[in-house]
PDB file of C-alpha atoms in Angstrom:
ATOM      1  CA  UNK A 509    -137.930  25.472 -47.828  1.00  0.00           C
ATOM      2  CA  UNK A 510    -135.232  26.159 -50.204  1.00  0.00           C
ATOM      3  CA  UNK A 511    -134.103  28.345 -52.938  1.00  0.00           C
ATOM      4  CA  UNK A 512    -132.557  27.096 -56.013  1.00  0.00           C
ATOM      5  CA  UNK A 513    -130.922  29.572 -58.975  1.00  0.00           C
ATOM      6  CA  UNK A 514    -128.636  30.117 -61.423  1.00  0.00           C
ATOM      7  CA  UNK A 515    -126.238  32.878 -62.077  1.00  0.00           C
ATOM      8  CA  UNK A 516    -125.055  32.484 -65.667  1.00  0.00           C
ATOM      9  CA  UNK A 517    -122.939  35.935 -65.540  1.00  0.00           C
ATOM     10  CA  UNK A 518    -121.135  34.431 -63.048  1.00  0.00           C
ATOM     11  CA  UNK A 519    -121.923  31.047 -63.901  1.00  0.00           C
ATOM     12  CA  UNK A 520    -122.440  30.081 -60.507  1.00  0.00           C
ATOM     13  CA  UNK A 521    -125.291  27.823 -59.311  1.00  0.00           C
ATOM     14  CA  UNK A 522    -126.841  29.139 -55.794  1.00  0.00           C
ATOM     15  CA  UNK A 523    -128.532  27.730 -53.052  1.00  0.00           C
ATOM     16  CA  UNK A 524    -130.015  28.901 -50.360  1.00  0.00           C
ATOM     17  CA  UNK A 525    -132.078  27.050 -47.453  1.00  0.00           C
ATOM     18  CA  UNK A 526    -133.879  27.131 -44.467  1.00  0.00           C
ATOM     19  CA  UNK A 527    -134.266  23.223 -44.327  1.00  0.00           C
ATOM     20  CA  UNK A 528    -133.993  20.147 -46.565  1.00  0.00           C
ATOM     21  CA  UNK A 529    -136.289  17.682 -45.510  1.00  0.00           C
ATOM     22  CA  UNK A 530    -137.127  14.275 -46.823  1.00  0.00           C
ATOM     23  CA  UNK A 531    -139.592  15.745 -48.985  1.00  0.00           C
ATOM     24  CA  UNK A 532    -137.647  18.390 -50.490  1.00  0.00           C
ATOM     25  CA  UNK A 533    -134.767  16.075 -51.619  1.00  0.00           C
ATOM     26  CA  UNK A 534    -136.521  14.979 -54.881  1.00  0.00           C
ATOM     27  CA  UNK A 535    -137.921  18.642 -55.673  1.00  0.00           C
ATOM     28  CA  UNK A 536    -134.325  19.911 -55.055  1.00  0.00           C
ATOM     29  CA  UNK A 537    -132.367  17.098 -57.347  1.00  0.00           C
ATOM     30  CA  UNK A 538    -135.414  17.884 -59.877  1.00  0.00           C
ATOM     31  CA  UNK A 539    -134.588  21.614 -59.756  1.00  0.00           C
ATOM     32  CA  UNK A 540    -130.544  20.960 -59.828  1.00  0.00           C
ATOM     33  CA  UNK A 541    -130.825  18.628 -62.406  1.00  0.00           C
ATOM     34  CA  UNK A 542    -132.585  21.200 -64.473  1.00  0.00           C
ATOM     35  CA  UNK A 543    -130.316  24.243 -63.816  1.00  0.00           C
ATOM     36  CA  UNK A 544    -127.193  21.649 -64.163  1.00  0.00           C
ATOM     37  CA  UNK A 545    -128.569  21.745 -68.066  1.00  0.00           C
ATOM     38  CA  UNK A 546    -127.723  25.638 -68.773  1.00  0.00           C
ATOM     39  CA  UNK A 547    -124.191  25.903 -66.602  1.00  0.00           C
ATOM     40  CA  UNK A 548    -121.334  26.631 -68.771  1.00  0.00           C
ATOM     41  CA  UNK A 549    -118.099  24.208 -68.229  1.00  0.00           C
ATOM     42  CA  UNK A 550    -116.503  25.180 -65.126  1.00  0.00           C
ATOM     43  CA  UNK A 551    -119.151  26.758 -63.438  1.00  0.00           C
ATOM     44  CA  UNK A 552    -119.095  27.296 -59.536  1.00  0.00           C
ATOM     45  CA  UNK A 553    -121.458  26.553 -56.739  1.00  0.00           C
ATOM     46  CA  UNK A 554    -122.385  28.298 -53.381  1.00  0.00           C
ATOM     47  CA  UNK A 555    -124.579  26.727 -50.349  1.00  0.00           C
ATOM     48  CA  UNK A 556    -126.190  29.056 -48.241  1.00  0.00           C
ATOM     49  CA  UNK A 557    -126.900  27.063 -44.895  1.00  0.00           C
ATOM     50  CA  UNK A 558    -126.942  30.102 -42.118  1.00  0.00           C
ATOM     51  CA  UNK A 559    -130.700  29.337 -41.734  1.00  0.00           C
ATOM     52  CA  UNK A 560    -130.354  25.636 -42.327  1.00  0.00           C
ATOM     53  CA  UNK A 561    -131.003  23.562 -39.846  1.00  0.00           C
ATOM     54  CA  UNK A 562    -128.858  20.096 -39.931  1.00  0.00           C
ATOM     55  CA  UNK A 563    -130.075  17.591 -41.881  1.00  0.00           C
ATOM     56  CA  UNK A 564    -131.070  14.181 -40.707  1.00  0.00           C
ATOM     57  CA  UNK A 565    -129.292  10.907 -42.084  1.00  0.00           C
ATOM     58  CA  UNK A 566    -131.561   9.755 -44.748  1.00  0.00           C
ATOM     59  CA  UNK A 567    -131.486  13.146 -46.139  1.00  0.00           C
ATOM     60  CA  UNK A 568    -127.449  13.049 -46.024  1.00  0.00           C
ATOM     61  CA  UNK A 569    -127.595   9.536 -47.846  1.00  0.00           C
ATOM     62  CA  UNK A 570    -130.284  10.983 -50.159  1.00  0.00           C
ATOM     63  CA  UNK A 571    -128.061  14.105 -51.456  1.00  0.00           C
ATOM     64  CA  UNK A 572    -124.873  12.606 -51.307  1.00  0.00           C
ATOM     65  CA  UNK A 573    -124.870  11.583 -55.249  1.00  0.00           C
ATOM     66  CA  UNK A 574    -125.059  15.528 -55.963  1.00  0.00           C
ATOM     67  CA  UNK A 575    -121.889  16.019 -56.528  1.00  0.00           C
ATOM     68  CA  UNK A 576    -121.378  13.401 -58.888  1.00  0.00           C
ATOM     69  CA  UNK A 577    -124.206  15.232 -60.799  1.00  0.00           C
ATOM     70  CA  UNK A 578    -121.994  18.661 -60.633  1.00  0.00           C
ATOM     71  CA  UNK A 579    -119.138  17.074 -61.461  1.00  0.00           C
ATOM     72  CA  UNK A 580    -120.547  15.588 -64.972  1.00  0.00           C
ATOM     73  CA  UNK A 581    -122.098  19.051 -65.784  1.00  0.00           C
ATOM     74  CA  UNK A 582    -118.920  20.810 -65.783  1.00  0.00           C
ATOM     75  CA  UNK A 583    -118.021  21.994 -62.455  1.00  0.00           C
ATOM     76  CA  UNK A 584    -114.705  23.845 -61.740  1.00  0.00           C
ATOM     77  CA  UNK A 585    -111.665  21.669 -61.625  1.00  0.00           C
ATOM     78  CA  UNK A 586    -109.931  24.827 -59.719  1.00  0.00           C
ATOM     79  CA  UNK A 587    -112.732  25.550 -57.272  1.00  0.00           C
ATOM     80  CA  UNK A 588    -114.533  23.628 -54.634  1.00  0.00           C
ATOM     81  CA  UNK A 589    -118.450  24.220 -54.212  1.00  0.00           C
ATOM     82  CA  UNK A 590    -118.473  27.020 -51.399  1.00  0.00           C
ATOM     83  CA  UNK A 591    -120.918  26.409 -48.179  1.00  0.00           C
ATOM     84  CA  UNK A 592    -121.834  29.170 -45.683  1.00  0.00           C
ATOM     85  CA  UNK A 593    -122.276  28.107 -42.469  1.00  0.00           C
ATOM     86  CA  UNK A 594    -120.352  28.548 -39.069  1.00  0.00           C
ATOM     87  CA  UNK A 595    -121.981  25.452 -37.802  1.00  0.00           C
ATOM     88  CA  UNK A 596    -119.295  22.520 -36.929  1.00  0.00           C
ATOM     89  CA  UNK A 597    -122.186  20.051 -37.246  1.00  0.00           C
ATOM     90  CA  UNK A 598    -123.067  21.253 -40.757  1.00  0.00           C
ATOM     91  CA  UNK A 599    -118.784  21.056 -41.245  1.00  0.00           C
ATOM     92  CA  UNK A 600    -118.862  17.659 -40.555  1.00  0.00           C
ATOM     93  CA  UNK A 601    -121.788  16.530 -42.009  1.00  0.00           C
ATOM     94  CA  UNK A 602    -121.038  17.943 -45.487  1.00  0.00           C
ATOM     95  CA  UNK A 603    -117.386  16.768 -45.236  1.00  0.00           C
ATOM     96  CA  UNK A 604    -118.829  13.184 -44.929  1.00  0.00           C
ATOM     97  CA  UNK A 605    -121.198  13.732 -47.886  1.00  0.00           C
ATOM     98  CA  UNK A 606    -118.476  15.165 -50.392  1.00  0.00           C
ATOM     99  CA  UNK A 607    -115.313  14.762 -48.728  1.00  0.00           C
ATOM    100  CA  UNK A 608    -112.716  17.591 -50.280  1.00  0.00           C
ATOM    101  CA  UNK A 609    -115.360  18.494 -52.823  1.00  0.00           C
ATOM    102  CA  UNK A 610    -116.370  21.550 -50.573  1.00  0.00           C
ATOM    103  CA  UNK A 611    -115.394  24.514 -48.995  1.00  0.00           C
ATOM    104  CA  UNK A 612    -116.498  26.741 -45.848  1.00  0.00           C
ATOM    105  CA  UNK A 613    -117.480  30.230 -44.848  1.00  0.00           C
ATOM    106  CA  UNK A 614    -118.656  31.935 -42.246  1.00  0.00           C
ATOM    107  CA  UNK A 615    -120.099  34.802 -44.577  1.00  0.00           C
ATOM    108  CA  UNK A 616    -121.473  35.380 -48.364  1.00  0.00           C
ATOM    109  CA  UNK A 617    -118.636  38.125 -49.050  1.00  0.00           C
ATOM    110  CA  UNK A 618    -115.899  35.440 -48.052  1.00  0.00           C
ATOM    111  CA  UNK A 619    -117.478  32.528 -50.244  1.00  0.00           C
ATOM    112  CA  UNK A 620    -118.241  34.694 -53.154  1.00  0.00           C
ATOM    113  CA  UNK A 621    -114.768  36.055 -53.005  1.00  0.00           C
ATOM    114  CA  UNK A 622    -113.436  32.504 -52.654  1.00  0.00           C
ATOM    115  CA  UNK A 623    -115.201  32.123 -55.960  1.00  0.00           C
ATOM    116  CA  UNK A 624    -114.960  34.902 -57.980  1.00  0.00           C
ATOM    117  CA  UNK A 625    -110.837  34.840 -57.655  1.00  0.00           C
TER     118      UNK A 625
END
């Protein structure tokens, strides 16, 4: 189950997860796709994934055009999209799904720091 929202004071998309399975990938790009309509240009993201568990490869290859989907809505040339997670498994997955378009936290006060500077 996942939580999807937008922050327009801060203009920061949020998301926040306790897994992504197969059948939440379409529900989630549905949901992103919507809230990627009312971000102002250069609006930041944060990924919640303490709760996360990983996510298998067909969900990785699913979710991997996200970004792409960010990046034509606006998204901060000066930021990367923030993830939460102290997982090295999670690290490495997300690094192979969006490469240097991401960066990690071990807590939300770090990552919304990260952001809000």
């Amino acid at each position: 189950m996942f939580t999807l929202g937008y922050d327009a004071k801060k203009n920061r998309v949020h998301f926040v997860g306790d897994r992504m399975a197969m059948e939440d990938v379409a529900p989630y790009i549905s949901e992103l796709t919507e809230i990627l309509k009312q971000v102002r240009p250069g609006f930041t993201g944060l990924t919640d994934l303490t709760g996360c568990r990983v996510l298998t490869q067909e969900v990785v290859k699913k979710l991997s055009p996200t970004n792409e989907l960010a990046i034509k809505a606006g998204f901060s040339t000066t930021k990367k999209w923030a993830y939460i997670t102290d997982s090295p498994v999670f690290k490495m997955q997300m690094k192979r799904m969006f490469g240097d378009f991401v960066a990690y936290f071990e807590s939300y006060a770090e990552a919304d720091e990260y952001l809000s500077n």
